[in-house]
Amino acid sequence: MKNMIKAQRYRFTHSGVLWTVIAALFFFALIAILTGSYNSAEAALRSVFRDIAVMLLGSSVYGTIILSEDYSNGLLYHYIAAGYKRASVICAKFVYYLLGCCILLFIYPLLSVTFTAVICGIETSYVSLSLDFIVLFVKSLPLYLGIMGLFFLATILFQKAAIAMAISVALSLFFTGFPSIFRNVSFLKFTPMIQLSSITASSFSVEYLITAILSLCFLGLCLGGSVLKINRDQF
């Protein structure tokens, strides 16, 4: 497991996929900033964390690319043939996949809010803005992690990049429209999509805490399902 972690760390630090995805997302955010979609950094902060479409699409594309390439180039087979346990391979990839998603979820809003502050200014103070940013990032992270786990599982299940990408993007679009469709269904208030859509409007409510715990539990189930799938595959 230790050697596999090192191998995945090397690939993570030498891959430009994450920064390419962040650059692409920021390009569209920059267009919104320059066209006057935000009148202040605070408005950009609320919009970036409340609009889950960009985050989900970015994470799904990033995850599909880095996970499916091991299937397409045969590297996964070589890991297993070299004697690495299948569970250790998946767990190591899972760790660095989540790390990449966390960086994406942090850097993209940070760049968007920072550039908006420079161009449009701020309404309060930089200290207040920074604290609000940290709170929203911490609140959103466990909610996003459950969804990231689903993207990971989808790629492990379907393996082929085109199929996995299509499914992950379709899920992203469905999850984006989920709050407007199912907001009035009471038991669905415990889903990450509903909580993320109102993340700037409430504090750490009971509904949020329950949803965060359920999301992290679902993340663990997705890892377990991925390990089970890889153990049953024939290479």
Coordinates of N, CA and C in Angstrom, one line a residue:
M1 N 0.8 -1.2 0.0 CA 0.0 0.0 0.0 C 0.9 1.3 0.0
K2 N 2.0 1.2 0.8 CA 2.8 2.4 0.9 C 3.5 2.7 -0.5
N3 N 4.0 1.7 -1.2 CA 4.6 1.9 -2.5 C 3.6 2.4 -3.5
M4 N 2.3 1.9 -3.4 CA 1.3 2.3 -4.3 C 0.9 3.8 -4.1
I5 N 0.9 4.2 -2.8 CA 0.6 5.6 -2.5 C 1.7 6.5 -3.1
K6 N 3.0 6.0 -3.0 CA 4.1 6.8 -3.6 C 3.9 6.9 -5.1
A7 N 3.5 5.8 -5.7 CA 3.4 5.8 -7.2 C 2.3 6.7 -7.6
Q8 N 1.2 6.7 -6.9 CA 0.0 7.6 -7.2 C 0.4 9.1 -6.9
R9 N 1.2 9.3 -5.9 CA 1.6 10.7 -5.6 C 2.5 11.2 -6.7
Y10 N 3.4 10.4 -7.2 CA 4.2 10.8 -8.3 C 3.4 11.2 -9.5
R11 N 2.4 10.3 -9.9 CA 1.5 10.6 -11.0 C 0.7 11.9 -10.8
F12 N 0.3 12.0 -9.5 CA -0.6 13.2 -9.2 C 0.2 14.5 -9.4
T13 N 1.4 14.5 -8.9 CA 2.2 15.7 -8.9 C 2.8 16.0 -10.3
H14 N 2.8 15.0 -11.2 CA 3.4 15.2 -12.5 C 2.3 15.3 -13.6
S15 N 1.0 15.2 -13.2 CA -0.1 15.3 -14.2 C -0.6 16.7 -14.2
G16 N -0.9 17.1 -15.5 CA -1.5 18.5 -15.6 C -3.0 18.5 -15.8
V17 N -3.6 17.3 -15.6 CA -5.1 17.3 -15.8 C -5.8 18.2 -14.9
L18 N -5.5 18.1 -13.6 CA -6.2 18.9 -12.6 C -6.1 20.4 -12.9
W19 N -4.9 20.9 -13.2 CA -4.7 22.3 -13.5 C -5.4 22.8 -14.8
T20 N -5.4 21.8 -15.8 CA -6.1 22.1 -17.0 C -7.6 22.3 -16.8
V21 N -8.2 21.4 -16.0 CA -9.6 21.5 -15.7 C -9.9 22.8 -14.9
I22 N -9.1 23.1 -13.9 CA -9.2 24.4 -13.1 C -9.1 25.6 -14.1
A23 N -8.2 25.6 -15.0 CA -8.0 26.7 -15.9 C -9.2 26.9 -16.8
A24 N -9.7 25.7 -17.3 CA -10.9 25.8 -18.1 C -12.1 26.4 -17.4
L25 N -12.3 25.9 -16.1 CA -13.4 26.4 -15.3 C -13.3 27.9 -15.0
F26 N -12.0 28.3 -14.7 CA -11.8 29.7 -14.4 C -12.0 30.6 -15.6
F27 N -11.7 30.1 -16.8 CA -11.9 30.9 -18.0 C -13.3 31.3 -18.1
F28 N -14.2 30.3 -17.9 CA -15.7 30.7 -18.0 C -16.1 31.6 -16.8
A29 N -15.5 31.4 -15.6 CA -15.8 32.3 -14.5 C -15.3 33.7 -14.8
L30 N -14.1 33.8 -15.5 CA -13.6 35.1 -15.8 C -14.5 35.9 -16.8
I31 N -15.1 35.1 -17.7 CA -16.0 35.8 -18.6 C -17.2 36.3 -17.8
A32 N -17.7 35.6 -16.9 CA -18.8 36.1 -16.0 C -18.4 37.3 -15.2
I33 N -17.2 37.3 -14.7 CA -16.7 38.5 -14.0 C -16.6 39.7 -14.9
L34 N -16.0 39.5 -16.0 CA -15.8 40.7 -16.9 C -17.1 41.2 -17.5
T35 N -18.1 40.3 -17.6 CA -19.3 40.8 -18.2 C -20.3 41.4 -17.2
G36 N -19.8 41.5 -15.9 CA -20.6 42.1 -14.9 C -21.6 41.2 -14.2
S37 N -21.5 39.9 -14.3 CA -22.4 39.0 -13.6 C -22.4 39.2 -12.1
Y38 N -21.2 39.6 -11.5 CA -21.1 39.9 -10.1 C -20.8 41.3 -9.9
N39 N -21.4 41.9 -8.8 CA -21.1 43.3 -8.5 C -20.2 43.5 -7.4
S40 N -19.8 42.3 -6.7 CA -18.9 42.4 -5.6 C -18.3 41.0 -5.4
A41 N -17.2 40.9 -4.6 CA -16.6 39.6 -4.3 C -17.6 38.8 -3.5
E42 N -18.4 39.4 -2.6 CA -19.3 38.6 -1.8 C -20.4 38.0 -2.7
A43 N -20.8 38.7 -3.7 CA -21.8 38.1 -4.6 C -21.2 36.9 -5.4
A44 N -20.0 37.1 -5.8 CA -19.3 36.0 -6.5 C -19.1 34.8 -5.5
L45 N -18.8 35.0 -4.3 CA -18.6 34.0 -3.3 C -19.9 33.2 -3.1
R46 N -21.0 33.9 -3.0 CA -22.3 33.2 -2.8 C -22.7 32.4 -4.1
S47 N -22.5 33.0 -5.2 CA -22.9 32.4 -6.5 C -22.0 31.1 -6.7
V48 N -20.7 31.2 -6.5 CA -19.8 30.1 -6.8 C -20.1 28.9 -6.0
F49 N -20.4 29.1 -4.7 CA -20.7 28.0 -3.8 C -22.1 27.4 -3.9
R50 N -23.0 28.3 -4.4 CA -24.4 27.9 -4.5 C -24.7 27.2 -5.9
D51 N -23.9 27.6 -6.9 CA -24.1 27.0 -8.2 C -23.2 25.8 -8.3
I52 N -23.9 24.6 -8.2 CA -23.1 23.3 -8.1 C -22.7 22.8 -9.5
A53 N -23.3 23.3 -10.5 CA -23.1 22.8 -11.9 C -21.6 22.8 -12.3
V54 N -20.9 23.9 -12.0 CA -19.5 24.0 -12.5 C -18.7 23.1 -11.7
M55 N -18.9 23.0 -10.4 CA -18.1 22.1 -9.5 C -18.3 20.7 -9.9
L56 N -19.5 20.3 -10.1 CA -19.8 18.9 -10.5 C -19.2 18.5 -11.8
L57 N -19.4 19.4 -12.8 CA -18.9 19.1 -14.1 C -17.4 19.0 -14.1
G58 N -16.7 19.9 -13.4 CA -15.3 19.9 -13.3 C -14.8 18.6 -12.7
S59 N -15.4 18.3 -11.6 CA -15.0 17.1 -10.8 C -15.2 15.8 -11.6
S60 N -16.3 15.7 -12.3 CA -16.7 14.5 -13.1 C -15.7 14.4 -14.3
V61 N -15.4 15.4 -14.9 CA -14.4 15.4 -16.1 C -13.0 15.0 -15.5
Y62 N -12.6 15.7 -14.5 CA -11.3 15.4 -13.9 C -11.2 13.9 -13.5
G63 N -12.2 13.4 -12.7 CA -12.1 12.1 -12.2 C -12.1 11.0 -13.3
T64 N -13.0 11.2 -14.4 CA -13.1 10.3 -15.5 C -11.7 10.2 -16.2
I65 N -11.1 11.3 -16.4 CA -9.8 11.3 -17.2 C -8.7 10.6 -16.4
I66 N -8.5 10.9 -15.1 CA -7.4 10.3 -14.4 C -7.7 8.8 -14.0
L67 N -8.9 8.4 -13.9 CA -9.2 7.1 -13.5 C -9.3 6.1 -14.7
S68 N -9.9 6.6 -15.8 CA -10.0 5.7 -17.0 C -8.7 5.5 -17.7
E69 N -7.8 6.4 -17.6 CA -6.5 6.2 -18.4 C -5.8 5.0 -17.9
D70 N -5.9 4.6 -16.7 CA -5.2 3.3 -16.2 C -5.8 2.1 -16.9
Y71 N -7.0 2.2 -17.3 CA -7.6 1.0 -18.0 C -7.2 1.1 -19.4
S72 N -7.2 2.2 -20.0 CA -6.9 2.3 -21.5 C -5.5 2.1 -21.8
N73 N -4.5 2.5 -20.9 CA -3.1 2.3 -21.2 C -2.5 1.0 -20.6
G74 N -3.4 0.2 -19.9 CA -3.0 -1.1 -19.4 C -2.2 -1.0 -18.1
L75 N -2.1 0.2 -17.5 CA -1.2 0.4 -16.3 C -1.8 -0.3 -15.1
L76 N -3.1 -0.4 -15.1 CA -3.8 -1.1 -14.0 C -3.4 -2.6 -14.0
Y77 N -3.4 -3.2 -15.2 CA -3.0 -4.6 -15.3 C -1.5 -4.8 -14.9
H78 N -0.6 -3.8 -15.2 CA 0.8 -3.9 -14.8 C 0.9 -3.8 -13.3
Y79 N 0.1 -3.0 -12.7 CA 0.2 -2.9 -11.2 C -0.1 -4.3 -10.6
I80 N -1.2 -4.9 -11.0 CA -1.7 -6.1 -10.5 C -0.6 -7.2 -10.8
A81 N -0.1 -7.2 -12.1 CA 0.9 -8.2 -12.4 C 2.2 -8.1 -11.6
A82 N 2.4 -6.9 -11.2 CA 3.6 -6.6 -10.4 C 3.5 -7.1 -8.9
G83 N 2.3 -7.5 -8.6 CA 2.1 -8.0 -7.2 C 1.4 -7.1 -6.3
Y84 N 0.9 -5.9 -6.7 CA 0.2 -5.1 -5.9 C -1.2 -5.6 -5.7
K85 N -1.7 -5.5 -4.4 CA -3.1 -6.0 -4.2 C -4.1 -5.0 -4.8
R86 N -5.1 -5.6 -5.4 CA -6.1 -4.8 -6.1 C -6.7 -3.7 -5.2
A87 N -7.0 -4.1 -4.0 CA -7.6 -3.1 -3.0 C -6.7 -1.9 -2.8
S88 N -5.4 -2.2 -2.7 CA -4.4 -1.1 -2.4 C -4.3 -0.2 -3.6
V89 N -4.4 -0.8 -4.8 CA -4.4 0.1 -6.0 C -5.6 1.0 -6.0
I90 N -6.8 0.5 -5.8 CA -8.0 1.3 -5.8 C -8.0 2.3 -4.7
C91 N -7.6 1.9 -3.5 CA -7.5 2.8 -2.3 C -6.6 4.0 -2.6
A92 N -5.4 3.7 -3.2 CA -4.4 4.7 -3.4 C -5.0 5.7 -4.5
K93 N -5.6 5.2 -5.5 CA -6.2 6.1 -6.5 C -7.3 6.9 -5.9
F94 N -8.1 6.3 -5.0 CA -9.2 7.0 -4.4 C -8.7 8.2 -3.6
V95 N -7.6 8.0 -2.8 CA -7.0 9.0 -2.0 C -6.6 10.2 -2.8
Y96 N -5.9 10.0 -3.9 CA -5.4 11.1 -4.7 C -6.5 11.7 -5.6
Y97 N -7.5 10.8 -6.0 CA -8.7 11.4 -6.7 C -9.4 12.4 -5.8
L98 N -9.6 12.0 -4.6 CA -10.3 12.9 -3.6 C -9.5 14.2 -3.3
L99 N -8.2 14.0 -3.2 CA -7.3 15.1 -3.0 C -7.4 16.1 -4.2
G100 N -7.4 15.6 -5.4 CA -7.5 16.5 -6.6 C -8.8 17.2 -6.6
C101 N -9.9 16.5 -6.2 CA -11.2 17.1 -6.2 C -11.3 18.2 -5.1
C102 N -10.6 18.0 -3.9 CA -10.6 19.0 -2.9 C -9.8 20.2 -3.3
I103 N -8.7 20.0 -4.0 CA -8.0 21.2 -4.6 C -8.8 21.9 -5.6
L104 N -9.5 21.2 -6.4 CA -10.4 21.9 -7.4 C -11.5 22.7 -6.7
L105 N -12.1 22.1 -5.7 CA -13.2 22.7 -5.0 C -12.7 23.9 -4.2
F106 N -11.4 24.0 -3.9 CA -10.8 25.1 -3.2 C -10.3 26.2 -4.1
I107 N -9.5 25.8 -5.1 CA -8.8 26.7 -6.0 C -9.8 27.5 -6.9
Y108 N -10.7 26.8 -7.5 CA -11.6 27.5 -8.4 C -12.4 28.6 -7.7
P109 N -13.1 28.4 -6.6 CA -13.8 29.5 -5.9 C -12.8 30.6 -5.5
L110 N -11.6 30.2 -5.0 CA -10.6 31.2 -4.6 C -10.2 32.1 -5.7
L111 N -9.9 31.5 -6.9 CA -9.6 32.4 -8.0 C -10.7 33.3 -8.4
S112 N -11.9 32.7 -8.5 CA -13.1 33.5 -8.9 C -13.3 34.7 -7.9
V113 N -13.3 34.4 -6.6 CA -13.6 35.4 -5.7 C -12.5 36.5 -5.6
T114 N -11.2 36.0 -5.7 CA -10.1 36.9 -5.7 C -10.1 37.9 -6.9
F115 N -10.3 37.4 -8.1 CA -10.4 38.3 -9.3 C -11.6 39.2 -9.2
T116 N -12.7 38.7 -8.7 CA -13.9 39.6 -8.6 C -13.6 40.7 -7.6
A117 N -12.9 40.4 -6.5 CA -12.5 41.4 -5.5 C -11.6 42.5 -6.1
V118 N -10.7 42.1 -7.0 CA -9.8 43.0 -7.6 C -10.5 43.9 -8.6
I119 N -11.4 43.3 -9.4 CA -12.1 44.0 -10.5 C -13.3 44.8 -10.0
C120 N -14.1 44.2 -9.1 CA -15.4 44.8 -8.6 C -15.3 45.4 -7.2
G121 N -14.3 45.0 -6.4 CA -14.3 45.4 -5.1 C -15.0 44.5 -4.1
I122 N -15.1 44.9 -2.8 CA -15.8 44.1 -1.8 C -16.7 45.0 -1.0
E123 N -17.7 44.3 -0.4 CA -18.7 45.1 0.3 C -18.4 45.2 1.8
T124 N -17.7 44.3 2.4 CA -17.4 44.3 3.8 C -15.9 44.5 4.0
S125 N -15.2 43.5 4.4 CA -13.7 43.6 4.6 C -13.1 42.3 4.1
Y126 N -11.8 42.3 3.9 CA -11.1 41.1 3.4 C -11.1 40.0 4.5
V127 N -11.1 40.4 5.7 CA -11.1 39.4 6.8 C -12.5 38.7 6.8
S128 N -13.5 39.5 6.7 CA -14.9 38.9 6.7 C -15.1 38.0 5.5
L129 N -14.6 38.5 4.4 CA -14.7 37.7 3.1 C -13.9 36.4 3.2
S130 N -12.8 36.4 3.8 CA -11.9 35.2 4.0 C -12.6 34.2 4.9
L131 N -13.2 34.7 6.0 CA -13.8 33.8 6.9 C -15.1 33.2 6.3
D132 N -15.8 34.0 5.6 CA -17.0 33.4 4.9 C -16.6 32.4 3.9
F133 N -15.5 32.6 3.2 CA -15.0 31.6 2.2 C -14.6 30.3 2.9
I134 N -13.9 30.4 4.0 CA -13.5 29.2 4.7 C -14.7 28.4 5.2
V135 N -15.7 29.1 5.8 CA -16.9 28.5 6.3 C -17.6 27.8 5.2
L136 N -17.8 28.4 4.1 CA -18.5 27.8 2.9 C -17.8 26.6 2.4
F137 N -16.5 26.7 2.3 CA -15.7 25.6 1.8 C -15.8 24.4 2.7
V138 N -15.7 24.6 4.0 CA -15.8 23.5 5.0 C -17.2 22.9 5.0
K139 N -18.2 23.8 4.9 CA -19.6 23.3 4.8 C -19.8 22.4 3.6
S140 N -19.3 22.9 2.4 CA -19.6 22.2 1.2 C -18.8 20.9 1.0
L141 N -17.6 20.8 1.5 CA -16.8 19.7 1.3 C -17.4 18.3 1.5
P142 N -17.9 18.1 2.7 CA -18.5 16.7 3.0 C -19.7 16.4 2.1
L143 N -20.4 17.4 1.7 CA -21.5 17.2 0.8 C -21.1 16.8 -0.6
Y144 N -20.0 17.5 -1.1 CA -19.5 17.1 -2.4 C -18.8 15.8 -2.4
L145 N -18.2 15.4 -1.3 CA -17.4 14.1 -1.3 C -18.3 12.9 -1.6
G146 N -19.5 12.9 -1.1 CA -20.4 11.8 -1.4 C -20.6 11.7 -2.9
I147 N -20.8 12.9 -3.6 CA -21.1 12.9 -5.0 C -19.8 12.5 -5.8
M148 N -18.6 12.9 -5.3 CA -17.4 12.5 -5.9 C -17.2 11.0 -5.8
G149 N -17.6 10.4 -4.7 CA -17.5 9.0 -4.6 C -18.3 8.3 -5.6
L150 N -19.5 8.8 -6.0 CA -20.3 8.2 -7.0 C -19.7 8.3 -8.4
F151 N -19.0 9.4 -8.7 CA -18.3 9.6 -9.9 C -17.2 8.5 -10.0
F152 N -16.5 8.3 -8.9 CA -15.4 7.4 -8.8 C -15.9 6.0 -9.1
L153 N -17.0 5.6 -8.4 CA -17.6 4.3 -8.6 C -18.1 4.1 -10.0
A154 N -18.6 5.1 -10.7 CA -19.1 5.0 -12.0 C -18.0 4.7 -13.0
T155 N -16.8 5.3 -12.8 CA -15.7 5.1 -13.7 C -15.1 3.7 -13.5
I156 N -15.1 3.2 -12.2 CA -14.6 1.9 -12.0 C -15.5 0.8 -12.5
L157 N -16.8 1.1 -12.5 CA -17.8 0.1 -13.0 C -17.8 0.0 -14.5
F158 N -17.7 1.2 -15.2 CA -17.8 1.2 -16.7 C -16.4 1.2 -17.4
Q159 N -15.4 1.7 -16.7 CA -14.0 1.6 -17.2 C -13.7 2.4 -18.4
K160 N -14.5 2.2 -19.5 CA -14.2 3.0 -20.8 C -14.4 4.4 -20.6
A161 N -13.5 5.2 -21.0 CA -13.5 6.7 -20.8 C -14.8 7.3 -21.3
A162 N -15.2 7.0 -22.6 CA -16.3 7.6 -23.2 C -17.6 7.4 -22.4
I163 N -17.8 6.1 -22.0 CA -19.0 5.7 -21.3 C -19.0 6.3 -19.9
A164 N -17.9 6.2 -19.2 CA -17.8 6.8 -17.9 C -18.0 8.3 -17.9
M165 N -17.4 9.0 -18.9 CA -17.6 10.4 -19.0 C -19.0 10.8 -19.3
A166 N -19.7 10.1 -20.2 CA -21.1 10.4 -20.5 C -22.0 10.2 -19.2
I167 N -21.7 9.1 -18.5 CA -22.5 8.9 -17.3 C -22.3 9.9 -16.2
S168 N -21.0 10.3 -16.0 CA -20.7 11.3 -15.0 C -21.2 12.7 -15.3
V169 N -21.1 13.0 -16.6 CA -21.7 14.3 -17.0 C -23.2 14.4 -16.9
A170 N -23.8 13.2 -17.3 CA -25.3 13.1 -17.2 C -25.7 13.2 -15.7
L171 N -25.0 12.6 -14.8 CA -25.3 12.7 -13.4 C -25.1 14.1 -12.9
S172 N -24.0 14.8 -13.4 CA -23.8 16.2 -13.0 C -25.0 17.1 -13.4
L173 N -25.5 16.9 -14.6 CA -26.6 17.7 -15.1 C -27.9 17.4 -14.3
F174 N -28.1 16.1 -14.0 CA -29.2 15.7 -13.2 C -29.2 16.3 -11.8
F175 N -28.0 16.2 -11.2 CA -27.8 16.8 -9.8 C -28.0 18.3 -9.8
T176 N -27.6 18.9 -10.9 CA -27.7 20.4 -11.0 C -29.2 20.8 -11.0
G177 N -30.0 20.0 -11.7 CA -31.5 20.4 -11.7 C -32.3 19.8 -10.6
F178 N -31.6 18.9 -9.8 CA -32.3 18.2 -8.7 C -33.0 19.1 -7.7
P179 N -32.3 20.2 -7.2 CA -33.0 21.1 -6.2 C -34.3 21.7 -6.7
S180 N -34.3 22.2 -7.9 CA -35.5 22.8 -8.5 C -36.6 21.8 -8.7
I181 N -36.3 20.6 -8.9 CA -37.3 19.6 -9.2 C -37.9 19.0 -7.9
F182 N -37.0 18.7 -7.0 CA -37.4 17.9 -5.8 C -37.3 18.7 -4.5
R183 N -37.2 20.0 -4.5 CA -37.1 20.8 -3.3 C -38.2 20.6 -2.4
N184 N -39.4 20.4 -2.8 CA -40.6 20.3 -2.0 C -40.9 18.9 -1.5
V185 N -40.0 17.9 -1.9 CA -40.1 16.5 -1.4 C -39.4 16.5 0.0
S186 N -40.1 16.3 1.0 CA -39.5 16.5 2.4 C -38.3 15.6 2.7
F187 N -38.4 14.3 2.4 CA -37.3 13.5 2.8 C -36.0 13.7 2.0
L188 N -36.2 14.4 0.8 CA -35.0 14.6 0.0 C -34.2 15.9 0.4
K189 N -34.7 16.5 1.5 CA -33.9 17.6 2.0 C -32.6 17.1 2.6
F190 N -32.5 15.8 2.8 CA -31.2 15.2 3.4 C -30.3 14.7 2.2
T191 N -30.4 15.3 1.1 CA -29.5 15.0 0.0 C -28.5 16.1 -0.2
P192 N -27.3 15.8 -0.6 CA -26.3 16.9 -0.8 C -26.7 18.0 -1.7
M193 N -27.4 17.6 -2.8 CA -27.8 18.6 -3.8 C -28.7 19.7 -3.2
I194 N -29.7 19.3 -2.4 CA -30.6 20.2 -1.7 C -29.9 21.1 -0.8
Q195 N -29.0 20.5 0.0 CA -28.3 21.3 1.0 C -27.3 22.2 0.4
L196 N -26.6 21.8 -0.7 CA -25.7 22.7 -1.4 C -26.4 23.9 -2.1
S197 N -27.6 23.7 -2.5 CA -28.3 24.8 -3.2 C -28.7 25.9 -2.2
S198 N -28.7 25.6 -0.9 CA -29.0 26.6 0.1 C -27.9 26.8 1.1
I199 N -26.7 26.5 0.7 CA -25.6 26.5 1.6 C -25.2 27.8 2.1
T200 N -25.5 28.9 1.3 CA -25.2 30.2 1.8 C -26.2 30.9 2.6
A201 N -27.4 30.2 2.8 CA -28.5 30.8 3.5 C -28.7 30.3 4.9
S202 N -28.0 29.3 5.3 CA -28.2 28.8 6.6 C -26.9 28.4 7.3
S203 N -26.9 28.2 8.6 CA -25.8 27.8 9.4 C -25.7 26.3 9.4
F204 N -25.0 25.7 10.4 CA -24.9 24.3 10.5 C -26.1 23.7 11.1
S205 N -27.2 23.6 10.3 CA -28.4 23.1 10.8 C -28.4 21.6 11.0
V206 N -29.4 21.1 11.7 CA -29.5 19.6 11.9 C -29.6 18.9 10.6
E207 N -30.4 19.4 9.7 CA -30.5 18.8 8.3 C -29.2 18.7 7.6
Y208 N -28.4 19.8 7.8 CA -27.1 19.8 7.1 C -26.2 18.8 7.7
L209 N -26.1 18.7 9.1 CA -25.3 17.8 9.8 C -25.6 16.3 9.4
I210 N -26.9 16.0 9.4 CA -27.3 14.7 9.0 C -26.9 14.3 7.6
T211 N -27.1 15.3 6.7 CA -26.8 15.1 5.3 C -25.3 14.9 5.1
A212 N -24.5 15.7 5.8 CA -23.0 15.6 5.7 C -22.6 14.2 6.2
I213 N -23.2 13.7 7.3 CA -22.8 12.3 7.8 C -23.2 11.3 6.7
L214 N -24.4 11.4 6.2 CA -24.9 10.4 5.2 C -24.0 10.5 4.0
S215 N -23.6 11.7 3.6 CA -22.7 11.8 2.4 C -21.4 11.1 2.6
L216 N -20.8 11.3 3.8 CA -19.5 10.6 4.0 C -19.7 9.1 4.1
C217 N -20.8 8.6 4.7 CA -21.1 7.2 4.7 C -21.2 6.7 3.3
F218 N -21.9 7.4 2.4 CA -22.1 7.0 1.0 C -20.7 7.0 0.3
L219 N -19.8 7.9 0.7 CA -18.5 7.9 0.1 C -17.8 6.6 0.4
G220 N -17.9 6.1 1.7 CA -17.3 4.9 2.1 C -17.9 3.7 1.3
L221 N -19.2 3.7 1.1 CA -19.9 2.7 0.3 C -19.4 2.6 -1.1
C222 N -19.1 3.8 -1.7 CA -18.6 3.8 -3.1 C -17.2 3.3 -3.2
L223 N -16.4 3.5 -2.2 CA -15.1 2.9 -2.1 C -15.2 1.4 -2.0
G224 N -16.0 0.9 -1.1 CA -16.2 -0.5 -0.9 C -16.7 -1.1 -2.2
G225 N -17.7 -0.5 -2.9 CA -18.2 -1.0 -4.2 C -17.1 -1.1 -5.2
S226 N -16.2 -0.1 -5.2 CA -15.1 0.0 -6.2 C -14.1 -1.2 -6.0
V227 N -13.8 -1.4 -4.7 CA -12.9 -2.5 -4.4 C -13.5 -3.8 -4.7
L228 N -14.8 -4.0 -4.4 CA -15.5 -5.3 -4.8 C -15.5 -5.5 -6.3
K229 N -15.7 -4.4 -7.1 CA -15.7 -4.5 -8.5 C -14.3 -4.9 -9.1
I230 N -13.3 -4.3 -8.6 CA -11.9 -4.5 -9.1 C -11.5 -5.9 -8.7
N231 N -11.9 -6.4 -7.6 CA -11.6 -7.8 -7.1 C -12.2 -8.9 -8.0
R232 N -13.3 -8.5 -8.6 CA -14.1 -9.5 -9.4 C -13.7 -9.4 -10.9
D233 N -12.9 -8.3 -11.3 CA -12.6 -8.2 -12.7 C -11.5 -9.2 -13.1
Q234 N -11.5 -9.6 -14.4 CA -10.5 -10.4 -15.0 C -9.6 -9.6 -15.9
F235 N -8.3 -9.6 -15.6 CA -7.4 -8.9 -16.4 C -6.5 -9.8 -17.3

